[in-house]
Tab-separated table of C-alpha atoms in Angstrom:
chain	number	residue	atom	x	y	z
A	296	MET	CA	7.079	-9.440	12.297
A	297	SER	CA	10.114	-7.738	13.735
A	298	THR	CA	11.260	-4.365	12.488
A	299	GLY	CA	13.280	-1.531	13.968
A	300	ALA	CA	11.647	1.870	13.873
A	301	SER	CA	14.984	3.697	14.124
A	302	GLY	CA	16.094	2.688	10.642
A	303	GLN	CA	13.131	4.494	9.104
A	304	ALA	CA	13.764	7.554	11.281
A	305	GLU	CA	17.369	7.816	10.148
A	306	GLU	CA	16.226	7.692	6.527
A	307	ASP	CA	13.842	10.581	7.180
A	308	ARG	CA	16.632	12.700	8.681
A	309	GLY	CA	18.712	12.232	5.569
A	310	GLU	CA	15.935	13.407	3.241
A	311	LYS	CA	15.342	17.029	2.304
A	312	GLY	CA	11.731	16.813	3.363
A	313	GLY	CA	12.543	15.339	6.770
A	314	LEU	CA	12.276	18.610	8.685
A	315	ARG	CA	9.117	19.446	6.791
A	316	THR	CA	7.699	16.099	7.943
A	317	ALA	CA	8.551	16.978	11.537
A	318	LEU	CA	6.838	20.360	11.270
A	319	ALA	CA	3.787	18.691	9.763
A	320	GLY	CA	3.596	16.590	12.938
A	321	LEU	CA	2.818	19.627	15.108
A	322	THR	CA	-0.285	19.026	17.187
A	323	THR	CA	-3.115	21.499	17.654
A	324	ARG	CA	-1.405	22.693	20.820
A	325	GLY	CA	1.888	23.156	19.004
A	326	ARG	CA	0.306	25.066	16.139
A	327	SER	CA	-1.569	27.260	18.610
A	328	PHE	CA	1.612	28.114	20.502
A	329	PHE	CA	3.421	28.922	17.254
A	330	ALA	CA	0.579	31.124	15.981
A	331	ALA	CA	0.286	32.911	19.316
A	332	GLY	CA	4.044	33.557	19.366
A	333	ILE	CA	4.037	35.002	15.862
A	334	ALA	CA	1.044	37.221	16.699
A	335	ALA	CA	2.703	38.416	19.903
A	336	ALA	CA	5.951	39.165	18.075
A	337	VAL	CA	4.143	41.205	15.423
A	338	CYS	CA	2.214	43.164	18.068
A	339	ALA	CA	5.423	43.783	20.030
A	340	TYR	CA	7.130	45.112	16.915
A	341	VAL	CA	4.216	47.421	16.109
A	342	LEU	CA	3.811	48.642	19.696
A	343	GLY	CA	7.526	48.740	20.449
A	344	GLN	CA	7.205	46.387	23.471
A	345	SER	CA	10.461	44.448	23.867
A	346	ASP	CA	9.152	42.327	26.736
A	347	LEU	CA	6.192	41.185	24.648
A	348	LEU	CA	8.602	40.393	21.814
A	349	ARG	CA	10.595	38.058	24.054
A	350	VAL	CA	7.403	36.298	25.135
A	351	GLY	CA	6.303	35.929	21.522
A	352	LEU	CA	9.637	34.480	20.452
A	353	LEU	CA	9.524	32.003	23.326
A	354	LEU	CA	6.012	30.872	22.404
A	355	ALA	CA	6.964	30.441	18.739
A	356	ALA	CA	10.280	28.709	19.452
A	357	LEU	CA	8.908	26.130	21.913
A	358	PRO	CA	6.952	23.979	19.401
A	359	LEU	CA	9.783	24.264	16.853
A	360	LEU	CA	12.275	23.153	19.480
A	361	CYS	CA	10.075	20.203	20.462
A	362	ALA	CA	9.700	19.181	16.811
A	363	GLY	CA	13.457	19.328	16.243
A	364	VAL	CA	14.273	17.333	19.375
A	365	LEU	CA	11.628	14.715	18.572
A	366	PHE	CA	12.815	14.502	14.970
A	367	ARG	CA	16.393	13.792	16.067
A	368	THR	CA	15.399	11.291	18.738
A	369	ARG	CA	17.407	8.092	18.269
A	370	TYR	CA	14.950	5.579	19.622
A	371	ARG	CA	15.548	2.083	18.315
A	372	VAL	CA	12.422	0.038	18.908
A	373	ALA	CA	11.637	-3.451	17.605
A	374	GLY	CA	8.063	-4.660	17.300
A	375	SER	CA	6.601	-8.122	16.844
A	376	ARG	CA	3.127	-9.532	16.362
A	377	ARG	CA	1.813	-13.014	17.119
A	378	LEU	CA	-1.609	-14.421	16.194
A	379	SER	CA	-3.273	-17.027	18.363
A	380	PRO	CA	-4.528	-18.804	16.333
A	381	ALA	CA	-3.654	-17.690	12.788
A	382	ARG	CA	-6.609	-19.646	11.360
A	383	VAL	CA	-9.960	-19.216	13.125
A	384	PRO	CA	-13.545	-20.241	12.258
A	385	ALA	CA	-16.034	-17.527	11.373
A	386	GLY	CA	-17.686	-16.123	14.480
A	387	SER	CA	-14.779	-17.076	16.751
A	388	GLU	CA	-12.198	-14.783	18.279
A	389	ALA	CA	-8.459	-14.644	17.745
A	390	ARG	CA	-6.031	-12.836	20.003
A	391	VAL	CA	-3.256	-10.651	18.631
A	392	HIS	CA	-0.199	-10.222	20.849
A	393	LEU	CA	2.037	-7.186	20.290
A	394	ARG	CA	5.494	-6.834	21.778
A	395	MET	CA	7.732	-3.749	21.774
A	396	ASP	CA	11.437	-3.968	22.645
A	397	ASN	CA	13.645	-0.949	23.304
A	398	VAL	CA	16.948	-2.024	21.747
A	399	SER	CA	18.673	1.351	22.221
A	400	ARG	CA	20.737	2.638	25.133
A	401	LEU	CA	18.320	5.464	25.876
A	402	PRO	CA	14.907	5.269	27.546
A	403	THR	CA	11.916	6.112	25.406
A	404	GLY	CA	9.327	8.732	26.121
A	405	LEU	CA	5.597	8.228	25.997
A	406	LEU	CA	4.697	5.941	23.053
A	407	MET	CA	1.357	5.341	21.410
A	408	LEU	CA	1.052	2.007	19.623
A	409	GLN	CA	-1.545	1.496	16.899
A	410	ASP	CA	-2.197	-1.559	14.747
A	411	ARG	CA	-4.071	-1.293	11.456
A	412	VAL	CA	-6.865	-3.848	11.090
A	413	PRO	CA	-9.710	-4.119	8.558
A	414	TYR	CA	-13.003	-2.612	9.634
A	415	VAL	CA	-14.723	-6.022	9.579
A	416	LEU	CA	-12.458	-7.243	12.410
A	417	GLY	CA	-13.427	-4.468	14.791
A	418	PRO	CA	-12.139	-1.035	15.855
A	419	ARG	CA	-8.517	-0.096	15.375
A	420	PRO	CA	-6.615	-0.931	18.597
A	421	ARG	CA	-4.559	1.787	20.277
A	422	PHE	CA	-2.288	1.477	23.310
A	423	VAL	CA	-0.329	4.036	25.323
A	424	LEU	CA	3.021	2.755	26.575
A	425	ASP	CA	4.834	4.422	29.433
A	426	ARG	CA	8.548	5.091	29.434
A	427	VAL	CA	10.444	1.970	28.309
A	428	GLU	CA	13.842	1.533	29.898
A	429	PRO	CA	16.907	0.531	27.794
A	430	GLY	CA	16.608	-3.164	26.933
A	431	GLY	CA	13.050	-3.251	28.295
A	432	ARG	CA	9.921	-4.584	26.670
A	433	ARG	CA	6.188	-4.050	26.783
A	434	GLU	CA	3.530	-6.549	25.747
A	435	VAL	CA	-0.113	-5.811	24.955
A	436	SER	CA	-2.853	-7.785	23.219
A	437	TYR	CA	-6.244	-7.300	21.630
A	438	ARG	CA	-8.989	-9.510	20.177
A	439	VAL	CA	-10.383	-9.633	16.664
A	440	ARG	CA	-13.525	-11.366	15.426
A	441	SER	CA	-15.285	-11.702	12.085
A	442	ASP	CA	-18.530	-13.357	11.044
A	443	LEU	CA	-17.345	-13.287	7.430
A	444	ARG	CA	-14.757	-15.746	6.197
A	445	GLY	CA	-11.755	-14.449	4.285
A	446	ARG	CA	-8.110	-13.474	4.599
A	447	TYR	CA	-7.515	-10.222	6.447
A	448	PRO	CA	-4.175	-8.365	6.683
A	449	LEU	CA	-3.080	-7.084	10.083
A	450	GLY	CA	-0.627	-4.218	10.011
A	451	PRO	CA	1.556	-2.490	9.497
A	452	LEU	CA	2.158	-1.595	13.109
A	453	GLN	CA	2.434	2.139	13.752
A	454	LEU	CA	4.351	3.810	16.550
A	455	ARG	CA	3.523	7.385	17.432
A	456	LEU	CA	6.168	9.439	19.276
A	457	THR	CA	5.280	12.576	21.226
A	458	ASP	CA	7.239	15.136	23.229
A	459	PRO	CA	6.571	15.773	26.946
A	460	PHE	CA	4.703	19.024	26.175
A	461	GLY	CA	2.422	17.460	23.558
A	462	MET	CA	3.586	19.943	20.911
A	463	CYS	CA	4.527	17.425	18.192
A	464	GLU	CA	3.698	13.872	17.196
A	465	LEU	CA	5.617	11.741	14.697
A	466	THR	CA	4.449	8.401	13.336
A	467	ARG	CA	6.766	5.559	12.402
A	468	SER	CA	5.401	2.529	10.566
A	469	PHE	CA	6.856	-0.955	10.609
A	470	SER	CA	7.172	-2.581	7.217
A	471	THR	CA	5.649	-6.046	7.690
A	472	TYR	CA	2.184	-7.406	8.387
A	473	ASP	CA	0.491	-10.725	9.174
A	474	THR	CA	-2.611	-12.384	7.763
A	475	LEU	CA	-5.552	-13.723	9.730
A	476	THR	CA	-7.486	-16.445	7.906
A	477	VAL	CA	-11.158	-16.764	8.840
A	478	ILE	CA	-12.338	-20.169	7.674
A	479	PRO	CA	-15.929	-21.455	7.381
A	480	ARG	CA	-17.677	-22.877	10.406
A	481	VAL	CA	-17.264	-26.641	10.713
A	482	GLU	CA	-20.123	-28.661	12.171
A	483	PRO	CA	-19.267	-32.071	13.691
A	484	LEU	CA	-21.048	-34.859	11.837
A	485	PRO	CA	-22.175	-38.220	13.200
A	486	PRO	CA	-20.944	-41.523	11.738
A	487	VAL	CA	-23.570	-42.974	9.406
A	488	ARG	CA	-23.699	-45.563	6.654
A	489	LEU	CA	-24.031	-44.346	3.096
A	490	SER	CA	-23.411	-46.161	-0.160
A	491	GLY	CA	-20.362	-45.495	-2.266
A	492	GLU	CA	-17.525	-46.112	0.169
A	493	ALA	CA	-14.756	-48.497	-0.764
A	494	LYS	CA	-13.914	-51.302	1.619
A	495	GLY	CA	-10.966	-49.360	2.953
A	496	TYR	CA	-7.599	-51.030	3.377
A	497	GLY	CA	-7.098	-54.541	2.079
A	498	ASP	CA	-7.315	-56.554	-1.117
A	499	GLY	CA	-10.154	-54.729	-2.805
A	500	ARG	CA	-11.487	-56.066	-6.068
A	501	ASN	CA	-11.135	-52.711	-7.823
A	502	ARG	CA	-7.369	-52.308	-7.721
A	503	SER	CA	-6.804	-49.349	-9.996
A	504	LEU	CA	-3.544	-48.066	-11.399
A	505	ALA	CA	-4.034	-44.893	-9.418
A	506	LEU	CA	-3.743	-46.959	-6.248
A	507	ALA	CA	-1.213	-49.586	-7.238
A	508	GLY	CA	0.443	-48.539	-10.472
A	509	GLU	CA	2.052	-50.673	-13.143
A	510	ASP	CA	5.394	-50.638	-11.338
A	511	ASP	CA	3.896	-52.714	-8.524
A	512	ILE	CA	4.059	-55.895	-10.627
A	513	ILE	CA	7.898	-55.847	-10.657
A	514	PRO	CA	10.235	-56.226	-7.669
A	515	ARG	CA	12.078	-53.328	-6.094
A	516	GLY	CA	15.374	-52.973	-4.292
A	517	TYR	CA	15.713	-54.267	-0.747
A	518	ARG	CA	15.278	-51.663	2.000
A	519	TYR	CA	16.339	-51.935	5.593
A	520	GLY	CA	13.543	-53.523	7.585
A	521	ASP	CA	11.956	-55.452	4.684
A	522	ASP	CA	10.840	-58.991	5.458
A	523	LEU	CA	13.342	-61.470	4.034
A	524	ARG	CA	10.457	-63.745	3.111
A	525	ARG	CA	9.594	-61.224	0.413
A	526	VAL	CA	12.965	-61.571	-1.353
A	527	HIS	CA	12.489	-62.312	-5.058
A	528	TRP	CA	15.422	-64.639	-5.758
A	529	ARG	CA	15.090	-64.706	-9.535
A	530	SER	CA	15.324	-60.917	-9.748
A	531	THR	CA	18.115	-60.923	-7.150
A	532	ALA	CA	20.176	-63.202	-9.383
A	533	ARG	CA	19.376	-61.101	-12.431
A	534	TYR	CA	20.254	-57.690	-10.992
A	535	GLY	CA	23.020	-58.772	-8.640
A	536	GLU	CA	21.408	-57.219	-5.561
A	537	LEU	CA	18.649	-58.142	-3.152
A	538	MET	CA	15.212	-57.518	-4.683
A	539	VAL	CA	11.896	-57.887	-2.878
A	540	ARG	CA	8.354	-58.318	-4.132
A	541	ARG	CA	6.051	-55.332	-3.965
A	542	GLU	CA	2.933	-55.966	-1.974
A	543	GLU	CA	-0.424	-54.727	-3.148
A	544	GLN	CA	-0.974	-51.275	-1.724
A	545	PRO	CA	-4.109	-50.792	0.303
A	546	GLN	CA	-7.061	-49.300	-1.477
A	547	ARG	CA	-8.295	-46.154	0.219
A	548	ALA	CA	-11.922	-45.129	0.178
A	549	ARG	CA	-12.464	-41.974	-1.838
A	550	CYS	CA	-14.838	-39.067	-1.475
A	551	THR	CA	-15.363	-36.015	-3.665
A	552	VAL	CA	-17.134	-32.944	-2.302
A	553	LEU	CA	-18.675	-30.836	-5.059
A	554	LEU	CA	-19.492	-27.214	-4.223
A	555	ASP	CA	-21.724	-25.248	-6.566
A	556	THR	CA	-20.412	-21.664	-6.633
A	557	ARG	CA	-22.434	-20.280	-9.553
A	558	GLY	CA	-23.516	-16.729	-8.824
A	559	LEU	CA	-26.893	-17.239	-10.514
A	560	ALA	CA	-27.619	-20.279	-8.306
A	561	PHE	CA	-27.615	-18.337	-5.040
A	562	ARG	CA	-29.287	-15.156	-3.886
A	563	GLY	CA	-28.617	-13.124	-0.822
A	564	ALA	CA	-25.380	-12.343	0.995
A	565	GLY	CA	-23.991	-12.309	4.494
A	566	PRO	CA	-23.138	-14.979	7.062
A	567	ASP	CA	-26.714	-16.349	7.068
A	568	SER	CA	-27.053	-16.692	3.292
A	569	ALA	CA	-27.559	-19.956	1.421
A	570	PHE	CA	-24.126	-19.779	-0.183
A	571	GLU	CA	-22.371	-19.449	3.174
A	572	TRP	CA	-24.344	-22.449	4.439
A	573	ALA	CA	-23.163	-24.455	1.425
A	574	VAL	CA	-19.532	-23.444	1.994
A	575	SER	CA	-19.766	-24.347	5.673
A	576	GLY	CA	-21.423	-27.661	4.781
A	577	ALA	CA	-18.675	-28.525	2.306
A	578	ALA	CA	-16.033	-27.720	4.928
A	579	SER	CA	-17.774	-29.926	7.497
A	580	VAL	CA	-17.957	-32.898	5.148
A	581	LEU	CA	-14.331	-32.495	4.064
A	582	VAL	CA	-13.034	-32.466	7.631
A	583	HIS	CA	-15.330	-35.329	8.639
A	584	MET	CA	-14.179	-37.582	5.781
A	585	LEU	CA	-10.504	-36.748	6.291
A	586	GLU	CA	-10.722	-37.703	9.948
A	587	ARG	CA	-12.245	-41.049	8.929
A	588	GLY	CA	-9.327	-41.915	6.642
A	589	PHE	CA	-10.875	-41.169	3.253
A	590	SER	CA	-8.973	-39.711	0.328
A	591	VAL	CA	-10.871	-36.463	-0.078
A	592	ARG	CA	-11.089	-34.058	-2.992
A	593	LEU	CA	-12.782	-30.664	-3.180
A	594	LEU	CA	-14.261	-29.770	-6.563
A	595	THR	CA	-16.213	-26.714	-7.732
A	596	ASP	CA	-18.537	-26.172	-10.664
A	597	THR	CA	-15.619	-24.605	-12.559
A	598	GLY	CA	-13.729	-27.899	-12.488
A	599	ASN	CA	-11.049	-26.515	-10.147
A	600	SER	CA	-9.755	-28.255	-7.066
A	601	VAL	CA	-7.414	-27.331	-4.224
A	602	PRO	CA	-3.847	-26.416	-5.302
A	603	GLY	CA	-1.408	-29.174	-4.323
A	604	GLU	CA	-4.108	-31.831	-4.318
A	605	GLY	CA	-3.096	-35.235	-5.703
A	606	ALA	CA	-4.926	-37.236	-8.330
A	607	ASP	CA	-6.928	-39.004	-5.643
A	608	GLY	CA	-7.271	-35.963	-3.408
A	609	PHE	CA	-5.793	-35.568	0.046
A	610	ALA	CA	-5.263	-38.727	2.068
A	611	GLY	CA	-6.790	-38.893	5.517
A	612	ALA	CA	-5.717	-40.767	8.651
A	613	SER	CA	-2.085	-39.764	8.119
A	614	GLN	CA	0.399	-37.270	9.456
A	615	GLU	CA	-0.533	-34.898	6.648
A	616	THR	CA	-4.244	-34.858	7.529
A	617	ALA	CA	-4.035	-31.564	9.434
A	618	ASP	CA	-2.071	-29.937	6.609
A	619	ALA	CA	-4.561	-31.212	4.020
A	620	ALA	CA	-7.489	-29.903	6.045
A	621	GLY	CA	-5.711	-26.568	6.413
A	622	LEU	CA	-5.173	-26.237	2.651
A	623	MET	CA	-8.813	-26.964	1.909
A	624	MET	CA	-10.017	-24.622	4.652
A	625	ASP	CA	-7.784	-21.870	3.254
A	626	THR	CA	-9.323	-22.433	-0.173
A	627	LEU	CA	-12.850	-22.287	1.211
A	628	ALA	CA	-12.005	-19.185	3.246
A	629	VAL	CA	-11.638	-17.111	0.072
A	630	ILE	CA	-13.927	-18.961	-2.340
A	631	ASP	CA	-16.499	-16.765	-4.027
A	632	HIS	CA	-19.212	-16.943	-6.647
A	633	SER	CA	-18.136	-18.025	-10.116
A	634	ASP	CA	-19.310	-16.533	-13.384
A	635	GLY	CA	-20.187	-19.953	-14.770
A	636	ALA	CA	-23.703	-20.780	-15.860
A	637	GLY	CA	-23.561	-24.566	-15.687
A	638	LEU	CA	-22.068	-27.699	-14.155
A	639	SER	CA	-20.611	-29.164	-17.355
A	640	ARG	CA	-16.963	-28.543	-16.430
A	641	ALA	CA	-17.379	-30.306	-13.116
A	642	TYR	CA	-19.072	-33.196	-14.920
A	643	ASP	CA	-16.129	-33.454	-17.350
A	644	VAL	CA	-13.785	-33.894	-14.378
A	645	LEU	CA	-16.002	-36.427	-12.613
A	646	ARG	CA	-16.600	-38.672	-15.597
A	647	GLY	CA	-12.881	-39.362	-15.886
A	648	GLY	CA	-12.866	-41.985	-13.130
A	649	ASN	CA	-14.588	-43.679	-10.227
A	650	GLU	CA	-15.077	-41.051	-7.532
A	651	GLY	CA	-16.267	-43.327	-4.733
A	652	LEU	CA	-18.699	-41.290	-2.668
A	653	LEU	CA	-19.881	-37.989	-4.138
A	654	VAL	CA	-21.329	-35.324	-1.822
A	655	ALA	CA	-22.662	-32.235	-3.597
A	656	PHE	CA	-23.997	-28.886	-2.422
A	657	PHE	CA	-26.158	-27.365	-5.156
A	658	GLY	CA	-27.886	-24.024	-5.462
A	659	ASP	CA	-30.863	-23.443	-7.724
A	660	LEU	CA	-30.998	-25.999	-10.546
A	661	ASP	CA	-32.888	-25.636	-13.781
A	662	GLU	CA	-33.910	-28.666	-15.796
A	663	GLU	CA	-30.702	-28.726	-17.864
A	664	GLN	CA	-28.381	-28.490	-14.865
A	665	ALA	CA	-30.396	-31.093	-12.963
A	666	ALA	CA	-29.894	-33.461	-15.915
A	667	ILE	CA	-26.138	-32.846	-15.894
A	668	ALA	CA	-26.015	-33.419	-12.148
A	669	GLY	CA	-27.931	-36.652	-12.645
A	670	LYS	CA	-25.238	-37.955	-15.010
A	671	MET	CA	-22.553	-37.336	-12.389
A	672	ARG	CA	-24.020	-40.211	-10.409
A	673	GLN	CA	-22.901	-42.716	-13.068
A	674	ARG	CA	-19.212	-42.453	-12.107
A	675	SER	CA	-19.632	-42.645	-8.330
A	676	GLY	CA	-20.329	-45.444	-5.921
A	677	GLY	CA	-22.848	-43.328	-4.067
A	678	ALA	CA	-24.094	-39.767	-4.258
A	679	VAL	CA	-25.690	-37.383	-1.773
A	680	ALA	CA	-27.009	-33.992	-2.868
A	681	PHE	CA	-28.011	-31.077	-0.671
A	682	VAL	CA	-30.101	-28.676	-2.755
A	683	LEU	CA	-30.551	-25.136	-1.416
A	684	ASP	CA	-33.630	-23.310	-2.623
A	685	SER	CA	-32.795	-19.596	-2.786
A	686	ASP	CA	-36.476	-18.616	-2.639
A	687	GLY	CA	-36.815	-20.203	0.776
A	688	TRP	CA	-33.601	-18.654	2.057
A	689	THR	CA	-34.406	-15.118	0.933
A	690	ARG	CA	-38.056	-15.180	2.058
A	691	GLU	CA	-38.677	-13.093	5.155
A	692	PRO	CA	-40.611	-14.534	8.115
A	693	GLY	CA	-44.329	-14.133	7.548
A	694	ASP	CA	-44.079	-14.100	3.752
A	695	VAL	CA	-46.276	-16.503	1.858
A	696	ALA	CA	-44.312	-19.449	0.542
A	697	GLY	CA	-44.240	-19.863	-3.216
A	698	PRO	CA	-45.001	-23.063	-5.103
A	699	LEU	CA	-42.695	-25.993	-4.333
A	700	ASP	CA	-43.314	-27.796	-7.617
A	701	ARG	CA	-40.066	-26.606	-9.201
A	702	THR	CA	-37.853	-27.663	-6.302
A	703	GLU	CA	-39.600	-31.000	-5.924
A	704	GLU	CA	-39.223	-31.652	-9.646
A	705	ARG	CA	-35.450	-31.135	-9.431
A	706	LEU	CA	-35.214	-33.410	-6.414
A	707	ARG	CA	-37.221	-36.052	-8.252
A	708	MET	CA	-34.868	-35.900	-11.240
A	709	LEU	CA	-31.850	-36.356	-9.011
A	710	ARG	CA	-33.428	-39.262	-7.122
A	711	GLU	CA	-34.371	-41.015	-10.333
A	712	ALA	CA	-30.721	-40.724	-11.392
A	713	GLY	CA	-29.625	-42.465	-8.185
A	714	TRP	CA	-28.876	-39.526	-5.920
A	715	THR	CA	-29.923	-39.316	-2.298
A	716	ALA	CA	-31.263	-35.783	-2.706
A	717	LEU	CA	-32.380	-33.549	0.148
A	718	SER	CA	-33.871	-30.080	0.151
A	719	VAL	CA	-32.140	-27.705	2.562
A	720	PRO	CA	-34.521	-25.292	4.304
A	721	ARG	CA	-33.350	-22.015	5.776
A	722	SER	CA	-30.928	-22.326	8.713
A	723	ALA	CA	-31.097	-26.123	8.598
A	724	SER	CA	-28.717	-28.267	10.623
A	725	LEU	CA	-26.278	-30.275	8.527
A	726	ASN	CA	-26.035	-32.777	11.368
A	727	ASP	CA	-29.754	-33.585	11.044
A	728	LEU	CA	-29.630	-33.672	7.242
A	729	TRP	CA	-26.626	-35.991	7.367
A	730	ARG	CA	-28.638	-38.451	9.412
A	731	GLN	CA	-31.682	-37.973	7.196
A	732	ALA	CA	-29.621	-38.876	4.135
A	733	GLU	CA	-28.759	-42.210	5.728
A	734	ARG	CA	-32.387	-42.835	6.657
A	735	GLU	CA	-33.626	-42.120	3.151
A	736	ARG	CA	-31.054	-44.463	1.658
A	737	THR	CA	-31.712	-47.382	3.977
A	738	GLY	CA	-35.288	-46.682	5.039
A	739	VAL	CA	-34.308	-47.482	8.651
A	740	GLY	CA	-33.059	-45.554	11.677
A	741	ALA	CA	-30.149	-43.194	11.546
A	742	LEU	CA	-27.700	-45.765	12.923
A	743	GLY	CA	-28.279	-49.440	12.505
A	744	SER	CA	-26.641	-52.206	14.442
A	745	GLY	CA	-24.208	-52.923	11.628
A	746	GLU	CA	-20.950	-51.281	10.714
A	747	ALA	CA	-21.065	-47.479	10.751
A	748	TRP	CA	-19.927	-45.434	7.796
A	749	SER	CA	-18.225	-42.157	8.501
């Protein structure tokens, strides 16, 4: 953000209400001087005291003179803001750096700098800058922190000008602002072995069109660096140019993370609520799978995914991994409860193809929704469900726990359908549940001596 404050000031001088704006900027001291001068002038006129009249006129003229001089001040100041970092996890701090440059040929007076920030990020920062010489600069910084994810605007930056006597203050606002994105907390996950992963790169048996495509069965034009042993001579003779055989593209393991956002499935609010735990858990799994080279897709109960996501999701272990993770974190930063009542739209998306590994974060499930979730398992190589019981998350310490029959019944239905289903107690660690999911699937320790899945 870089904007000159002088341009706005010149506009104000050209408007009819510019002088009125300057008079409205009189401080309490300035208004007091003006009122005292008027009162003294009236008394002098009534009493016939010329000396008192001169004093009254001086008192009344001083704040008006200060307002006029300040209004016609030709300061040209440029301001900039820099966020470090612009994307920060919930509960972590970001630093905002402000820089003011005096681009005029005159020194400035005393300046007060104020940046507008949402209340959730902390108090509004204010800084007093001493006289800035021509061509000089001043740099200040402040910290912001939020326990709630979201996108928060910072700005516009405001510059308050004041005269040496403190009679008048004028505020100039810069026109631009920046956005701080507070993303969910991401918990590092250990490498474990779970069913449903593809074999990774190589000649997999399930070579789908989404991975290879029908065009792969015909040769393509020669490109610099291609191995000459791959030249397809019959096609070269036919087309009159070098043609090479397409090699089978590697099959990438796939993972879909399903996040239940139904408003009726979660109760409570705030950073320690069940829904925020589910959002943070989904973010942790997405980042973990991307770092391990999986093609990852984020899906919600509404059937929506991340904008810009390909048919197979975002590919991991590539140069675009950080960008893909950033897009999904930005989506999760602003995700909220949906008005949907069921999981049918998500099931319609999932039944369209083989999803590889399916990791789901569910809220409260009734019998109908548990049955729909059970059918999702049919189109995946493996499925892990984390079920959050709202009753347990909203119960205060010391309260008597209610019956667990309903939750256990839903878990049983999911397990019978082939899910590795786990109940998530209040403030549980996803790291521990991630290991528990592997133990329940294999019936052995968290990490065997074989190949680790991640």
